[in-house]
Short mmCIF file of C-alpha atoms in Angstrom, two decimals:
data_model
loop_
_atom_site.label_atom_id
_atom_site.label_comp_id
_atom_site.label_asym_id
_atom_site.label_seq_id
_atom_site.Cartn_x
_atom_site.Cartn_y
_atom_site.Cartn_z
CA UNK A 89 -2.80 11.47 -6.28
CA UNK A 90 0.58 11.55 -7.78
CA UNK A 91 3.34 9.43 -6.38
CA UNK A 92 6.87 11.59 -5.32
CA UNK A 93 9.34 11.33 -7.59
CA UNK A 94 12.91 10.81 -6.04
CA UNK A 95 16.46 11.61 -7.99
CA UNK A 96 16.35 7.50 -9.31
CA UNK A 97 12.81 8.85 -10.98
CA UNK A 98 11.30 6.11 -9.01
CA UNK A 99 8.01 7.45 -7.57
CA UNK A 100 7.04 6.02 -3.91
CA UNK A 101 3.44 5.21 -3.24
CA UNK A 102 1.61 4.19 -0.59
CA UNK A 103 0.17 1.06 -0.50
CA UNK A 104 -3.71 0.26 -1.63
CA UNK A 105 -4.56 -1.11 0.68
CA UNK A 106 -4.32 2.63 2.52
CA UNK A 107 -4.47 5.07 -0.36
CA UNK A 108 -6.93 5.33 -3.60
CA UNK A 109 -5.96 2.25 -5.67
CA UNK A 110 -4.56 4.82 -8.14
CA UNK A 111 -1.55 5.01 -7.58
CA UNK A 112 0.57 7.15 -9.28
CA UNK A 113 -2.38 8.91 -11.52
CA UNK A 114 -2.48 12.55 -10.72
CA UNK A 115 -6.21 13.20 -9.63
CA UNK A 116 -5.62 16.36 -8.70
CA UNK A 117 -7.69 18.27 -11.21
CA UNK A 118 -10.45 16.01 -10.90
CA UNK A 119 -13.30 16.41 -8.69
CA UNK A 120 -13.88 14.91 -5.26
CA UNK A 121 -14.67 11.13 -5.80
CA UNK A 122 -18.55 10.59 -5.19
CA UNK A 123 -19.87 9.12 -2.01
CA UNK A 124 -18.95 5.09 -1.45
CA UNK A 125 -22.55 3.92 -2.07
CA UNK A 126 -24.59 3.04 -5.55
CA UNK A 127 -25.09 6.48 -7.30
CA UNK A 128 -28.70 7.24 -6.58
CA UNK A 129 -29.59 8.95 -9.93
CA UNK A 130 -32.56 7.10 -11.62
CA UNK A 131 -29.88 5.60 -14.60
CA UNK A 132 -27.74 4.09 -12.37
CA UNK A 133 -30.65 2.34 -10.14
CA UNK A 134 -32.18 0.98 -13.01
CA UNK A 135 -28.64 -0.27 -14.64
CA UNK A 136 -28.45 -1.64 -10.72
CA UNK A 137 -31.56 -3.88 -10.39
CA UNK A 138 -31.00 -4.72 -13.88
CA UNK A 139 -27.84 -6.21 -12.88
CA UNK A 140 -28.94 -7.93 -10.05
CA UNK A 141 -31.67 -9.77 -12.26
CA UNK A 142 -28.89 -10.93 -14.41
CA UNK A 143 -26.69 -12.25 -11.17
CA UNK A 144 -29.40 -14.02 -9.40
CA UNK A 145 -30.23 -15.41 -12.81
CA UNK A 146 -26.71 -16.20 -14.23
CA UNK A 147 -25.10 -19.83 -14.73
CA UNK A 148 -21.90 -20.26 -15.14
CA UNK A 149 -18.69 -18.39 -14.50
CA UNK A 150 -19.14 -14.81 -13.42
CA UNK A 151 -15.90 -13.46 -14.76
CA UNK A 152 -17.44 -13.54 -18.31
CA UNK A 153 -20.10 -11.14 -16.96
CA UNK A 154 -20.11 -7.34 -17.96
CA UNK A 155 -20.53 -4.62 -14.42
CA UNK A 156 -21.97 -2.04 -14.75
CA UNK A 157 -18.96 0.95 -14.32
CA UNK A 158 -20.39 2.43 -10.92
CA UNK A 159 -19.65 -0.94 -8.90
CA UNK A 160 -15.90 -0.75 -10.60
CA UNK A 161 -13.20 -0.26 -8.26
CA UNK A 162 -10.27 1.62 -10.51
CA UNK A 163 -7.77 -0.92 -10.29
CA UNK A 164 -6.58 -4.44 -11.96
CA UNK A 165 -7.13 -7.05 -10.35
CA UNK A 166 -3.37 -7.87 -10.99
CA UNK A 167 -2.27 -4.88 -8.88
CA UNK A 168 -4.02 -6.88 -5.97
CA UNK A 169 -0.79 -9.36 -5.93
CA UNK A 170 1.33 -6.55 -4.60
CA UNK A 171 -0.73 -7.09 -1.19
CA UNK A 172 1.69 -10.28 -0.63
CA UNK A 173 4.23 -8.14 -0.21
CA UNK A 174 2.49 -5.49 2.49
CA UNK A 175 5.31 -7.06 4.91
CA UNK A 176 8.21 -7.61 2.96
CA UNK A 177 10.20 -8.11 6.43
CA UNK A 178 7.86 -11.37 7.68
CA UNK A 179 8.45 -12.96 3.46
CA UNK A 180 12.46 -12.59 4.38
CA UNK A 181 12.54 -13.58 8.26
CA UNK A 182 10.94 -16.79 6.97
CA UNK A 183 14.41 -18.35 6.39
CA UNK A 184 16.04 -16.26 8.96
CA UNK A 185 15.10 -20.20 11.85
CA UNK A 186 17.27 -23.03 11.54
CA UNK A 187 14.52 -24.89 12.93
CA UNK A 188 12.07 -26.47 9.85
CA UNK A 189 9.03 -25.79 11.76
CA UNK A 190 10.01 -22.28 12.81
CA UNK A 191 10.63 -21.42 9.29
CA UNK A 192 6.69 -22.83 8.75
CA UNK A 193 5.31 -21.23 11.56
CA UNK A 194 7.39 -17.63 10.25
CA UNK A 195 5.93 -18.86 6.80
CA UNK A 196 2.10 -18.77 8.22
CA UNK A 197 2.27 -15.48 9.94
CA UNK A 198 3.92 -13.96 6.31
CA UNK A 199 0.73 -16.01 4.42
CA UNK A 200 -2.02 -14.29 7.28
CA UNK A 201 -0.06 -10.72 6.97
CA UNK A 202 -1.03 -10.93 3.19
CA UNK A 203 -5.11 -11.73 4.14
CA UNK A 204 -6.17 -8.37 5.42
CA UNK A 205 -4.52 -5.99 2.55
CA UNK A 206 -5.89 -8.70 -0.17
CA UNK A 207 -9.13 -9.14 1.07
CA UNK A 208 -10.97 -6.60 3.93
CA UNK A 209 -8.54 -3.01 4.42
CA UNK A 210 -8.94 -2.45 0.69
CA UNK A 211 -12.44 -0.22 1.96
CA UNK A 212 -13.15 1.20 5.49
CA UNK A 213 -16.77 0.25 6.66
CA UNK A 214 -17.41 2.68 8.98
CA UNK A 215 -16.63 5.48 6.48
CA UNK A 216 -19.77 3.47 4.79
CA UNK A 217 -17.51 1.76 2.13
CA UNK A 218 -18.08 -1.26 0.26
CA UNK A 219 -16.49 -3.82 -1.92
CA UNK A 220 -16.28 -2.68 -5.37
CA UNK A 221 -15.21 -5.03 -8.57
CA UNK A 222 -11.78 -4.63 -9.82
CA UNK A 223 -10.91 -4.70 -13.67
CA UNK A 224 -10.44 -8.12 -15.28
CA UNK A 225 -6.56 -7.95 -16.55
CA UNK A 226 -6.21 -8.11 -20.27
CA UNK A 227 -4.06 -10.52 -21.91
CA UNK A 228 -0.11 -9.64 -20.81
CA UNK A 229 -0.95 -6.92 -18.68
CA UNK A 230 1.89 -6.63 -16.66
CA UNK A 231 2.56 -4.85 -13.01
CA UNK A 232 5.59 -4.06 -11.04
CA UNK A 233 6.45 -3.04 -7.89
CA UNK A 234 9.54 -2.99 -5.42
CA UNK A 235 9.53 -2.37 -1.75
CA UNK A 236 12.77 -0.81 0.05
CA UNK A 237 14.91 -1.95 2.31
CA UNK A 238 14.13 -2.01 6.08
CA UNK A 239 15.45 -3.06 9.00
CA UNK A 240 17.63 -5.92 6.92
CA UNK A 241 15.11 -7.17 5.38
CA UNK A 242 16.42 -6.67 1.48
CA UNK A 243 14.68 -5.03 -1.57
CA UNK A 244 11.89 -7.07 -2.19
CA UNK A 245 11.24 -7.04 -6.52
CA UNK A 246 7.46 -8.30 -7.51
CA UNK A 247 6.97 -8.91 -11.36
CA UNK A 248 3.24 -9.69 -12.12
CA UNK A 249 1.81 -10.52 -16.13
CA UNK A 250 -1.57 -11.84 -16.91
CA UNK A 251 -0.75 -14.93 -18.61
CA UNK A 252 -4.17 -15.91 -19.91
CA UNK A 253 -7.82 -14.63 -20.77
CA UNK A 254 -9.95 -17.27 -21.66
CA UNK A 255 -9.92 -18.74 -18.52
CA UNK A 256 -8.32 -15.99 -16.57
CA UNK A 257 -4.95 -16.35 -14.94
CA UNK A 258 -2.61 -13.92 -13.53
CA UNK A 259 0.99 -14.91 -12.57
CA UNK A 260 3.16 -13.25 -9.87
CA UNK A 261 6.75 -13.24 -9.05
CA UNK A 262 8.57 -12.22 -5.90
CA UNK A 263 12.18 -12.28 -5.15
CA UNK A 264 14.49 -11.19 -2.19
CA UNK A 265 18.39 -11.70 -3.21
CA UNK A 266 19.27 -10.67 -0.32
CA UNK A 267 17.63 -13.25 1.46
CA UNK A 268 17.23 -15.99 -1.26
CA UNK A 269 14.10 -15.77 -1.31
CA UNK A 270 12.14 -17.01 -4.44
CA UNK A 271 7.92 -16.67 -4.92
CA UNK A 272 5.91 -17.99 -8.13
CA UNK A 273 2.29 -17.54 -8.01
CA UNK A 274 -0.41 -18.16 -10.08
CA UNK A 275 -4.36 -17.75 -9.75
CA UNK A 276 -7.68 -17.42 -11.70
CA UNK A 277 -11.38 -17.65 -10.49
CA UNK A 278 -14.13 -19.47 -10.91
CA UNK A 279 -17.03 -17.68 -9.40
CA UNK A 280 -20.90 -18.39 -9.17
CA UNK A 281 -24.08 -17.38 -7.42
CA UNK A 282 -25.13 -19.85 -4.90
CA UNK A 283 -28.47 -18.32 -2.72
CA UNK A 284 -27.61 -14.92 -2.04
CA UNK A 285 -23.93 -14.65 -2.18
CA UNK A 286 -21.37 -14.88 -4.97
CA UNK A 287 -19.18 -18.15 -4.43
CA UNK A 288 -15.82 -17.80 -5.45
CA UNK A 289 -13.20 -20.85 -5.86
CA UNK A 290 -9.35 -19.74 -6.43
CA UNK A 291 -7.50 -21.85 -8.42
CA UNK A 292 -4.00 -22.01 -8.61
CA UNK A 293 -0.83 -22.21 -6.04
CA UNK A 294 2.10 -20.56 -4.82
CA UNK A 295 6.09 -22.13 -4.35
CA UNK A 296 8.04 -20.75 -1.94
CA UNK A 297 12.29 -21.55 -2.40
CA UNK A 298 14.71 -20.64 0.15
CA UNK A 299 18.03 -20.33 -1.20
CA UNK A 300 19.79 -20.25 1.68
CA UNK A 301 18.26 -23.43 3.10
CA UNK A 302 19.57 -25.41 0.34
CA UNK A 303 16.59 -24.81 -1.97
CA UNK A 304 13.64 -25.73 0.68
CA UNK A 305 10.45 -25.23 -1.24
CA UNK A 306 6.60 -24.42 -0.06
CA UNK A 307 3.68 -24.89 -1.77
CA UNK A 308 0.57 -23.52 -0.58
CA UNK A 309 -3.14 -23.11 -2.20
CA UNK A 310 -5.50 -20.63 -1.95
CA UNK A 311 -8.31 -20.07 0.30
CA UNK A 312 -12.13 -19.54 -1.38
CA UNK A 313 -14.10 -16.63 -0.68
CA UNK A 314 -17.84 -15.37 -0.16
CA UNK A 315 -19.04 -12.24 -1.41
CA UNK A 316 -22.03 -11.05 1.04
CA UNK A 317 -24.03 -8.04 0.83
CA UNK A 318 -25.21 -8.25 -2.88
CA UNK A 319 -28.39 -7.50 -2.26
CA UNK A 320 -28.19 -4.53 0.13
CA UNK A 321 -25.78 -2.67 -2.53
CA UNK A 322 -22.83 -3.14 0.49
CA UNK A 323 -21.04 -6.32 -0.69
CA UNK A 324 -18.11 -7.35 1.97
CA UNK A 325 -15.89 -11.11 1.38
CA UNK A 326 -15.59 -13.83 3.52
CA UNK A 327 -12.94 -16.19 3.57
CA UNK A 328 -14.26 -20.30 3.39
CA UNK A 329 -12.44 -23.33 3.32
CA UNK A 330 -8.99 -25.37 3.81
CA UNK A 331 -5.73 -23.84 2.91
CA UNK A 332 -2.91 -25.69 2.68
CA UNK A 333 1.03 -24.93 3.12
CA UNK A 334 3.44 -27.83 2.54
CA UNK A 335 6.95 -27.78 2.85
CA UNK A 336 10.11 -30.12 1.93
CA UNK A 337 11.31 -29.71 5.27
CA UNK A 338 8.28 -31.96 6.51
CA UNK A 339 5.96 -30.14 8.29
CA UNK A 340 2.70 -29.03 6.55
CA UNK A 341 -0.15 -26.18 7.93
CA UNK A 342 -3.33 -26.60 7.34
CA UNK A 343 -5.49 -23.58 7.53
CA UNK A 344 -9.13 -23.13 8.10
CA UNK A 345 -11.33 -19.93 7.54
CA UNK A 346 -14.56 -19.48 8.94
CA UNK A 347 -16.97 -16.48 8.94
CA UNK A 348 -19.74 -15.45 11.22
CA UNK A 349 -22.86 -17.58 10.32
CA UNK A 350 -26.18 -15.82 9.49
CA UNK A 351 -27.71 -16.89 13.12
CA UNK A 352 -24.35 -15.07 14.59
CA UNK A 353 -21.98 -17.76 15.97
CA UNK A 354 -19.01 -17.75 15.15
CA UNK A 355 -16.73 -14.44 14.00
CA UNK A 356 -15.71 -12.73 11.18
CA UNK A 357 -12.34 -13.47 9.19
CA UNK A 358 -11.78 -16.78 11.57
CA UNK A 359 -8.97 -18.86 10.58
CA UNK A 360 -7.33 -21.73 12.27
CA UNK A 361 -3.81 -23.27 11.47
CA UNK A 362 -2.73 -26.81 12.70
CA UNK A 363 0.83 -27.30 11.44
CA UNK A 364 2.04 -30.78 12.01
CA UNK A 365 4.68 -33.18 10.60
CA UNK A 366 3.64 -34.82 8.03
CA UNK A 367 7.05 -36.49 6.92
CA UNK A 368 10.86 -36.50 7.55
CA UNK A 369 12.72 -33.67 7.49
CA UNK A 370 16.16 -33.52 5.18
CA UNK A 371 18.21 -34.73 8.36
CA UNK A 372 15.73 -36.68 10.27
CA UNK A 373 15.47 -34.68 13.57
CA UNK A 374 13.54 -31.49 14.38
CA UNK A 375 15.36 -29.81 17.75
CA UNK A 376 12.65 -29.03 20.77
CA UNK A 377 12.10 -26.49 23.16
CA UNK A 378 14.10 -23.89 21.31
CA UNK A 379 13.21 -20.03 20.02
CA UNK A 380 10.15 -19.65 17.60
CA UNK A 381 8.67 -16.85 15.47
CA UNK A 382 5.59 -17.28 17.77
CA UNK A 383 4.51 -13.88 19.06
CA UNK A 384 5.69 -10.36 19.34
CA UNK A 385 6.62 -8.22 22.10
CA UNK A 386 4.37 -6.09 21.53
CA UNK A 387 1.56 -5.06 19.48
CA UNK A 388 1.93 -1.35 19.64
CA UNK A 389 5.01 -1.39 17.70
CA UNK A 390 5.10 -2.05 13.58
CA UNK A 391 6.74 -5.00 12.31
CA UNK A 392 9.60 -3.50 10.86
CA UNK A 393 12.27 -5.74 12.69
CA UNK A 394 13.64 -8.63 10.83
CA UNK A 395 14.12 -10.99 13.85
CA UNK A 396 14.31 -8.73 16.71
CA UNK A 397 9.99 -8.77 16.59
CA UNK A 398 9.35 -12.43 16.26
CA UNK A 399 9.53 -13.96 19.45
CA UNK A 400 11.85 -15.47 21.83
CA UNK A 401 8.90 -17.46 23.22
CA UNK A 402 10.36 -21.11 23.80
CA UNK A 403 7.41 -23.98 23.22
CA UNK A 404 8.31 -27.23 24.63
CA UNK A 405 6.61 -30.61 24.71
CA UNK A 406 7.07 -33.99 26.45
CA UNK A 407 5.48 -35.03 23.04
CA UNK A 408 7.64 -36.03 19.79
CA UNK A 409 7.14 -33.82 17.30
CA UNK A 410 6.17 -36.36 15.20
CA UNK A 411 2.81 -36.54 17.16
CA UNK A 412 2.88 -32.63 18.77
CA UNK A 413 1.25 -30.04 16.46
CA UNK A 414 1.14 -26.12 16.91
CA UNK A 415 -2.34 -24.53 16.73
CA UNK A 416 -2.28 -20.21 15.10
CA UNK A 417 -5.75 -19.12 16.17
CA UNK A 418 -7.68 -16.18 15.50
CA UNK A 419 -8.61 -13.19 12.98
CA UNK A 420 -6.90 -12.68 9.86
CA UNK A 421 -8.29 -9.37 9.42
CA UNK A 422 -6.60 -9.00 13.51
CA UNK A 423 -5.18 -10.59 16.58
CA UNK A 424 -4.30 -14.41 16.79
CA UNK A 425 -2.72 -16.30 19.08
CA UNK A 426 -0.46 -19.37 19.23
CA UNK A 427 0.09 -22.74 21.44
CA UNK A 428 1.71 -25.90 21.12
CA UNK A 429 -0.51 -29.37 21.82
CA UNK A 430 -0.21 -30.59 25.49
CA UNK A 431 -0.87 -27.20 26.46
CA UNK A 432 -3.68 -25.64 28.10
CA UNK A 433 -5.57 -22.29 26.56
CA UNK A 434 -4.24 -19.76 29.25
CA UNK A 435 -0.60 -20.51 27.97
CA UNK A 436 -1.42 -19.39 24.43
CA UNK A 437 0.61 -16.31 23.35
CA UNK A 438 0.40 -13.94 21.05
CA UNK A 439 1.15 -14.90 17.20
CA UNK A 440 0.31 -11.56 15.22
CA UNK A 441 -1.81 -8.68 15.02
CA UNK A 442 -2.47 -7.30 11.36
CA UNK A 443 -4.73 -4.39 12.20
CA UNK A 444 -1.92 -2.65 14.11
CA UNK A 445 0.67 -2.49 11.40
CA UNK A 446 0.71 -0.36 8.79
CA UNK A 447 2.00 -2.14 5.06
CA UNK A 448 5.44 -1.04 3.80
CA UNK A 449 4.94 1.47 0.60
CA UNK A 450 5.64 0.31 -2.93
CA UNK A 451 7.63 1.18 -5.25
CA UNK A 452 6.59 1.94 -8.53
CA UNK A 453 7.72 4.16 -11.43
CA UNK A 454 5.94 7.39 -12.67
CA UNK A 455 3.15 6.94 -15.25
CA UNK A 456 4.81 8.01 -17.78
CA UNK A 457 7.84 5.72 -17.59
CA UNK A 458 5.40 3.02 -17.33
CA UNK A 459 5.45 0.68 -20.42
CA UNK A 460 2.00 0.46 -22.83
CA UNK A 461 1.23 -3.24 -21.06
CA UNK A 462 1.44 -2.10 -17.33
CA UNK A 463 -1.69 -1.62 -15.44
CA UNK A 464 -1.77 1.87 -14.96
CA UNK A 465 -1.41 2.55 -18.47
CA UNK A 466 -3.72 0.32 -19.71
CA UNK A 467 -6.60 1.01 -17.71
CA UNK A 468 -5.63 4.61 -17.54
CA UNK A 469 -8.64 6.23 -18.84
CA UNK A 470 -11.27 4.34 -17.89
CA UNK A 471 -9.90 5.38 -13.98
CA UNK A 472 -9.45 8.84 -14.50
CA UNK A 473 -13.26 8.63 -15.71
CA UNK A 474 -14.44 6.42 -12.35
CA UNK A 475 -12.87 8.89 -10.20
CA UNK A 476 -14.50 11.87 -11.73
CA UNK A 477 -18.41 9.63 -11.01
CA UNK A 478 -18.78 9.97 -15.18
CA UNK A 479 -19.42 6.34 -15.46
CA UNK A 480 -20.69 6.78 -19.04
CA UNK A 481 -17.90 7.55 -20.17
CA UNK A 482 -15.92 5.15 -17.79
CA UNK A 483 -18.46 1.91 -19.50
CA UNK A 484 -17.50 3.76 -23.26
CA UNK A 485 -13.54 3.58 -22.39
CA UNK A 486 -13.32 -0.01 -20.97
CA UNK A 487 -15.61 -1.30 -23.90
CA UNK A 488 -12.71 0.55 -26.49
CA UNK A 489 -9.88 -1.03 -24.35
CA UNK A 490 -11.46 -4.72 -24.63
CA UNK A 491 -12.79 -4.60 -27.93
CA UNK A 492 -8.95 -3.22 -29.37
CA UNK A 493 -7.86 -6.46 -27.32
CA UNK A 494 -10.47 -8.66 -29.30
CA UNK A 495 -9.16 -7.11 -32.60
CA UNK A 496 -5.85 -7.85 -31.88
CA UNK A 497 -6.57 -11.88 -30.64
CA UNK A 498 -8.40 -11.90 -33.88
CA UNK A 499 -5.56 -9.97 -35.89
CA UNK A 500 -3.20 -13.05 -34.30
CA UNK A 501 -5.65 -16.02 -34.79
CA UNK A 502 -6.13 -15.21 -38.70
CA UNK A 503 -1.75 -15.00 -38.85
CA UNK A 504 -1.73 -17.89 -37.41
CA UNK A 505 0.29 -16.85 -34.44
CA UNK A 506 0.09 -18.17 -30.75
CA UNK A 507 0.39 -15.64 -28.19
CA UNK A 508 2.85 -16.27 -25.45
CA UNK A 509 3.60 -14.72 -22.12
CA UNK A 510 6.89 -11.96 -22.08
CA UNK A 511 7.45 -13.22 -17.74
CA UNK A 512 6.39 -16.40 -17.26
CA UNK A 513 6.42 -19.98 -18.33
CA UNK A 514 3.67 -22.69 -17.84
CA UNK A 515 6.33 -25.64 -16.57
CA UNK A 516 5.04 -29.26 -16.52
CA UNK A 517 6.17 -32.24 -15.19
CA UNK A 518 7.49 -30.31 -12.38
CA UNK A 519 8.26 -33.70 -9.65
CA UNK A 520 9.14 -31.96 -6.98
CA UNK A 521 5.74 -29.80 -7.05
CA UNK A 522 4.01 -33.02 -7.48
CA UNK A 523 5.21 -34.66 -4.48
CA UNK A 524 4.06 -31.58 -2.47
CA UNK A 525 0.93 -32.03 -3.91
CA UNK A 526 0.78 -35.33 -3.57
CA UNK A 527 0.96 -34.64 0.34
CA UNK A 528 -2.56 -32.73 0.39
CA UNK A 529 -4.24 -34.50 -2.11
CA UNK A 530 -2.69 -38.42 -0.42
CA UNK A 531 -1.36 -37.80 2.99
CA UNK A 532 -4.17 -35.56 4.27
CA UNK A 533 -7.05 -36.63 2.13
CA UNK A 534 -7.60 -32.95 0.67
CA UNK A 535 -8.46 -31.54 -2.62
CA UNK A 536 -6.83 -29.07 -4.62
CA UNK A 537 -8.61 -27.19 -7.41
CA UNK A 538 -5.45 -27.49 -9.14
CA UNK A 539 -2.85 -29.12 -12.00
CA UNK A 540 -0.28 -31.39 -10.34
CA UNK A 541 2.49 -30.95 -11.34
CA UNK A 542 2.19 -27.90 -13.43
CA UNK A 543 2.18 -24.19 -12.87
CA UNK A 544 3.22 -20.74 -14.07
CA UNK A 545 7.29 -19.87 -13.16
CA UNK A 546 8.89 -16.33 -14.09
CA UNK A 547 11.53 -17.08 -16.72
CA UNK A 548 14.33 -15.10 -14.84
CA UNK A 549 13.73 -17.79 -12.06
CA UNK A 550 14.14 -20.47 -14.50
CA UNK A 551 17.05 -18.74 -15.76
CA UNK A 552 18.81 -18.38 -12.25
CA UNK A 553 18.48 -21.53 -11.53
CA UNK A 554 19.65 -23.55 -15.02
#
């Protein structure tokens, strides 16, 4: 499909998470894609159970692992970051509450919008989809993406540059001026076969600054997934574990996911956030019983409403805050719901639903404007050939693209030269990150698969702020 190409020769796309993960590529010429499912000729079943042997078999980190071109979704896995930004309007209402824990609860229904497009609506099930593997990004692959204007909420900007191979890590930048609204994200995998899933650990973290609230920063990690299905050729993720978002302000979320177990308690894409204080905010008090970003009018509208959609529900408690806590319960994948401590079930309300809203389109310029490094480019011809079902020829045209990028780290490593990112700088020593940290890893006894202290920052965020 080819995107539309307006008079600023900006093409508009719809998102992936609703649309081939193509993009802009114009398929038009090529045949119909083949069915969802592993091709059935005799080549491809063999290559198949081949593979399989190799998985259940394989130690170590999967990533390194070659797959075989018919279980290849056509798109970088650095494209995926754009799926932060399905809901551009929740990322800017987050500083819209003078209230420090309405700004956190505002910053937890922005972090669940982000699950569904990142991790489920990617495939429709009962079309008989499945979960496919995305391309490993090659060293400074780069992605970008803008989303308009709507409703107030400011153009939203997303820069995104793979910032190292060997072990991977792609870095992703997000900025609102209008809003003062700063992201820097970064994230690998480490990813291993434990009984008859694939495992997969997330490593990395994610600062949040609002500008207009005299630089408040979040820091939240990432949640682990679970790839199911393996074995049945339909593979499907899971989200496991504790997530945490911490904020200067004081207050902290913690998030748990939970699945549907194999006896069938439980449901699919469960999560559950507590967010609590967990030390003093910059002026000491936290106001009660006033409006919060708890629920929407309605779920049959979209979410395109800065404020006007987040709700004028007000939660009150006899309780300090101090010792209070609001629990976000539900399906990240759908509806959740949201109540304060002190209060019984039947007064929870409703927080979000993601599976009524539809994610804003990006942005993104024609192919041909596109620069050598960006995504679409670089993986170009190995799509064109996925789409088409020749996965020969896909398997020949990723092998040429990644062993031109050997040659080239070679080419570097016998001049001597050290390859450094064009977007992003790996910042140390960074205190205030630290203490956030510090929070998780001290306050609340968790673990973070992480460096303190360190992490990938887009240079022209560095730059603002020296």
């Amino acid at each position: 499909m080819s995107g539309t190409t307006t008079p600023s020769s900006i093409s508009r796309t719809h998102s992936p998470t609703h649309s081939p993960h193509i993009g802009e590529l114009d398929t038009t010429d090529l045949p119909p894609p083949p069915a969802d499912a592993p091709p059935a000729n005799s080549e491809n079943v063999a290559n198949f159970r081949s593979f399989m042997k190799t998985l259940a078999s394989f130690t170590g980190d999967l990533s390194s692992m070659t797959c075989p071109s018919f279980l290849l979704s056509p798109i970088s896995v650095l494209e995926y970051s754009g799926y932060w930004c399905d809901y551009p309007n929740l990322l800017a209402a987050i500083t819209q509450f003078n209230d420090p824990e309405d700004r956190m609860i505002a910053c937890v229904k922005w972090f669940i919008s982000s699950l569904a497009g990142s991790y489920t609506s990617r495939v429709q099930k009962h079309k008989g989809e499945w979960e496919k593997k995305p391309y490993n990004p090659v060293l400074g692959e780069q992605y970008f993406a803008k989303w308009a204007d709507v409703d107030g909420s400011g153009e939203t900007e997303m820069i995104c540059e793979q910032v190292s191979h060997h072990p991977p890590v792609s870095a992703f930048y997000i900025e609102n001026k209008k809003h003062g609204i700063y992201v820097n994200d970064h994230n690998g995998q480490k990813s291993g076969v434990k009984g008859v899933s694939v495992h997969v650990d997330q490593v990395g973290h994610g600062t949040i600054h609002l500008m207009q609230r005299d630089g408040e920063m979040y820091y939240f990690t990432l949640p682990s997934l679970v790839v199911n299905g393996l074995w049945y050729a339909a593979p499907y993720l899971e989200l496991t574990g504790t997530t945490y978002i911490v904020s200067t302000s004081g207050f902290t979320s913690i998030i748990e996911f939970s699945g549907k177990s194999w006896l069938g308690g439980g449901e699919r894409h469960h999560f559950k956030a507590t967010i609590q204080r967990t030390g003093p905010s910059p002026n000491g008090s936290v106001k009660s019983g006033r409006s919060t970003p708890s629920a929407e009018k309605s779920h049959h509208h979209g979410p395109g409403k800065l404020v006007k959609n987040l709700s004028s529900v007000s939660i009150n408690s006899d309780k300090s805050h101090k010792d209070s806590h609001v629990i976000i319960e539900g399906q990240w994948s759908g509806a959740s719901t949201i109540i304060r401590s002190g209060h019984s079930k039947s007064s929870a309300v409703p927080f979000y639903d993601t599976s009524v809203h539809q994610p804003e389109p990006r942005i993104i310029k024609p192919l041909e404007e596109q620069g050598e490094l960006e995504s679409h480019r670089v993986w170009k011809a190995t799509s064109y050939a996925i789409i088409a079902g020749d996965y020969q020829l896909a398997s020949a045209e990723k092998s040429k693209l990644e062993n031109g990028k050997r040659a080239e780290r070679k080419a570097r490593e016998g001049r001597g030269e050290k390859w450094t990112p064009a977007l992003f700088e790996d910042v140390e020593d960074d205190e205030e990150l630290r203490a956030l940290q510090e929070v998780v890893t001290v306050t609340l006894k968790g673990k973070i698969r992480d460096t303190v202290g360190r992490g990938w920052v887009a240079k022209r965020f560095i730059e603002m702020r020296n």
